[in-house]
Amino acid sequence: MSTQIDIAGLEGARAIVLHPAHDRLQILLRQLRAIGLKAETAWPKLPASAITADFILYDTDAGHDAQFPWASGQSPMPMIALVGSEAPGRIEWASKTGADALLVKPLAASGVFASLLMARQSFERRKALLAEIGALRDRLSARQTIVQAVTLLAKKTGSEETAYDDLRQLAMAWKMTMEDAAVQIVKHSETTGANRGIC
């Protein structure tokens, strides 16, 4: 399944360029503004308002982890690495910080639009994958809880099949999902040390 790159939404977007003062920095800022973004610079720290920015473009040559108020690779917006040095350590750092796209120095007008689009698409894809992973982890955890609850109930019934049916009946009686009923059974067992009074 292919998705089209959404070129809309850049008009009025806010970009912060985290880069030391440099003559060529103005070229990048002019291009961002020509595309329709509100662009501002910061160095050496991001302002507190950066948390609401739509894009962060950051220098990989002099950049470091402490410049970002979020954990490495967990930015709340697309990140574009401004790469001057192609030293493996600097490229690895850009990757660890969660670069969604790259712009190679010297800073120029070319490539800015493409980097913005690629960064946004990569960021959205990463967010969707993380949400899917989270949902899968939740489902796995819920299944493990159901197995645990069935095992506890089977101690009373002597049969896992009967215990599973009991769990389903309890869920219907309590007007909740089987997963939620399983959580209640496990919590009750942990509290009382037994499954007395469940059924």
Coordinates of C-alpha atoms in Angstrom, one line a residue:
M1 CA 0.0 0.0 0.0
S2 CA 1.5 3.3 -1.0
T3 CA 0.7 6.7 0.5
Q4 CA 1.2 10.0 -1.2
I5 CA 3.4 12.6 0.3
D6 CA 1.3 15.4 1.7
I7 CA 2.7 18.7 0.5
A8 CA 0.1 20.7 2.3
G9 CA 0.5 22.0 5.8
L10 CA 3.8 23.7 5.5
E11 CA 2.3 27.1 5.2
G12 CA 2.5 28.7 8.7
A13 CA 4.4 25.8 10.2
R14 CA 7.0 26.8 12.8
A15 CA 10.7 25.7 12.4
I16 CA 13.5 26.3 14.8
V17 CA 17.0 26.1 13.5
L18 CA 19.4 25.0 16.2
H19 CA 22.7 26.2 14.7
P20 CA 25.6 28.5 15.7
A21 CA 25.6 31.9 13.9
H22 CA 26.9 31.6 10.4
D23 CA 26.7 33.6 7.2
R24 CA 25.0 30.8 5.2
L25 CA 22.4 30.4 8.0
Q26 CA 20.5 33.3 6.4
I27 CA 20.1 31.4 3.1
L28 CA 18.4 28.5 5.0
L29 CA 16.1 30.9 6.9
R30 CA 15.1 32.7 3.7
Q31 CA 14.3 29.5 2.0
L32 CA 12.2 28.2 4.9
R33 CA 10.3 31.5 4.9
A34 CA 9.9 31.4 1.1
I35 CA 8.3 27.9 1.5
G36 CA 5.9 29.4 4.0
L37 CA 7.3 28.5 7.4
K38 CA 7.9 30.8 10.3
A39 CA 11.6 30.3 11.0
E40 CA 13.7 31.2 14.0
T41 CA 17.2 30.4 15.2
A42 CA 18.5 29.3 18.6
W43 CA 22.0 28.4 19.9
P44 CA 23.3 26.7 22.0
K45 CA 19.9 25.8 23.7
L46 CA 16.4 25.3 22.3
P47 CA 13.9 27.8 23.9
A48 CA 11.1 26.3 26.0
S49 CA 8.7 27.1 23.2
A50 CA 10.5 24.6 21.0
I51 CA 8.2 21.9 22.3
T52 CA 5.4 23.4 20.1
A53 CA 7.5 23.7 17.0
D54 CA 6.5 21.8 13.9
F55 CA 10.1 21.1 12.8
I56 CA 13.6 21.3 14.4
L57 CA 16.6 21.6 12.1
Y58 CA 19.8 21.0 14.1
D59 CA 23.6 21.2 13.6
T60 CA 25.3 17.8 13.9
D61 CA 28.8 19.2 14.0
A62 CA 28.6 21.0 17.3
G63 CA 25.3 19.5 18.6
H64 CA 25.0 17.4 21.7
D65 CA 22.3 15.5 23.6
A66 CA 21.8 18.1 26.3
Q67 CA 20.4 20.6 23.8
F68 CA 17.1 18.6 23.6
P69 CA 14.6 18.5 26.4
W70 CA 13.4 15.0 25.4
A71 CA 15.0 11.6 25.4
S72 CA 17.2 10.8 22.5
G73 CA 15.2 9.6 19.5
Q74 CA 11.8 10.7 21.1
S75 CA 11.3 14.1 19.6
P76 CA 7.7 15.3 19.5
M77 CA 8.2 16.8 16.0
P78 CA 10.1 16.0 12.8
M79 CA 13.9 16.5 13.1
I80 CA 16.2 17.5 10.2
A81 CA 19.9 17.0 10.8
L82 CA 22.2 19.7 9.2
V83 CA 25.3 17.6 8.4
G84 CA 28.7 19.2 7.7
S85 CA 31.1 16.6 9.0
E86 CA 30.6 13.1 7.6
A87 CA 32.6 11.6 10.5
P88 CA 30.9 8.3 11.5
G89 CA 30.4 9.5 15.1
R90 CA 28.5 12.6 14.0
I91 CA 26.3 10.6 11.6
E92 CA 25.6 8.0 14.3
W93 CA 24.7 10.8 16.8
A94 CA 22.3 12.4 14.2
S95 CA 20.7 9.0 13.8
K96 CA 20.4 8.4 17.6
T97 CA 18.7 11.8 18.0
G98 CA 16.0 10.7 15.6
A99 CA 16.9 12.5 12.4
D100 CA 14.0 12.1 10.1
A101 CA 15.9 13.7 7.2
L102 CA 19.3 15.3 6.4
L103 CA 20.4 18.5 4.8
V104 CA 24.1 18.5 3.8
K105 CA 26.2 21.6 4.4
P106 CA 27.1 24.1 3.2
L107 CA 23.7 25.4 3.9
A108 CA 21.8 26.3 0.7
A109 CA 18.3 26.8 -0.6
S110 CA 18.2 23.6 -2.6
G111 CA 16.9 20.5 -0.9
V112 CA 15.1 22.3 1.9
F113 CA 11.5 21.6 0.6
A114 CA 12.3 17.9 0.0
S115 CA 13.9 17.6 3.5
L116 CA 10.8 19.1 5.1
L117 CA 8.5 16.7 3.3
M118 CA 10.7 13.6 3.9
A119 CA 11.1 14.5 7.6
R120 CA 7.4 14.9 8.1
Q121 CA 6.5 11.6 6.4
S122 CA 9.3 9.7 8.2
F123 CA 8.2 11.2 11.5
E124 CA 4.5 10.2 10.9
R125 CA 5.5 6.7 9.9
R126 CA 7.7 6.3 13.0
K127 CA 4.8 7.6 15.2
A128 CA 2.4 5.1 13.6
L129 CA 4.9 2.2 14.1
L130 CA 5.5 3.1 17.8
A131 CA 1.7 3.3 18.3
E132 CA 1.3 -0.1 16.7
I133 CA 4.1 -1.6 18.8
G134 CA 2.5 -0.2 21.9
A135 CA -0.9 -1.7 21.0
L136 CA 0.7 -5.1 20.3
R137 CA 2.5 -4.9 23.7
D138 CA -0.8 -4.1 25.4
R139 CA -2.5 -7.1 23.6
L140 CA 0.4 -9.4 24.6
S141 CA 0.2 -8.3 28.2
A142 CA -3.6 -8.7 28.2
R143 CA -3.2 -12.3 26.8
Q144 CA -0.6 -13.1 29.5
T145 CA -3.0 -11.8 32.1
I146 CA -5.8 -14.0 30.7
V147 CA -3.5 -17.0 30.9
Q148 CA -2.6 -16.1 34.5
A149 CA -6.3 -15.7 35.4
V150 CA -7.3 -19.0 33.7
T151 CA -4.5 -20.8 35.6
L152 CA -5.7 -19.3 38.9
L153 CA -9.3 -20.4 38.2
A154 CA -8.2 -23.8 37.0
K155 CA -6.8 -24.5 40.5
K156 CA -10.4 -24.4 41.7
T157 CA -12.1 -26.1 38.7
G158 CA -9.4 -28.6 37.8
S159 CA -9.7 -27.8 34.1
E160 CA -8.3 -25.0 32.1
E161 CA -11.2 -25.3 29.6
T162 CA -13.8 -24.9 32.4
A163 CA -11.7 -22.1 33.9
Y164 CA -11.7 -20.2 30.5
D165 CA -15.5 -20.6 30.3
D166 CA -15.7 -19.3 33.9
L167 CA -13.6 -16.3 33.0
R168 CA -15.9 -15.6 30.0
Q169 CA -19.0 -15.9 32.3
L170 CA -17.5 -13.6 34.9
A171 CA -16.6 -11.0 32.3
M172 CA -20.3 -11.0 31.1
A173 CA -21.6 -10.9 34.6
W174 CA -19.3 -8.0 35.5
K175 CA -20.1 -6.3 32.2
M176 CA -16.4 -5.9 31.2
T177 CA -14.0 -7.4 28.7
M178 CA -12.3 -10.7 29.4
E179 CA -9.0 -8.8 29.7
D180 CA -10.4 -6.5 32.4
A181 CA -12.0 -9.5 34.2
A182 CA -8.7 -11.3 34.1
V183 CA -7.0 -8.3 35.6
Q184 CA -9.6 -8.3 38.5
I185 CA -9.0 -12.0 39.1
V186 CA -5.2 -11.6 39.2
K187 CA -5.4 -8.5 41.5
H188 CA -7.8 -10.4 43.8
S189 CA -5.5 -13.3 44.0
E190 CA -2.5 -11.1 44.7
T191 CA -4.5 -9.3 47.4
T192 CA -6.0 -12.4 49.1
G193 CA -3.4 -15.0 48.2
A194 CA -6.2 -17.1 46.8
N195 CA -9.1 -17.1 44.3
R196 CA -11.7 -17.5 47.0
G197 CA -14.8 -15.4 46.4
I198 CA -14.2 -14.8 42.7
C199 CA -16.9 -17.1 41.4

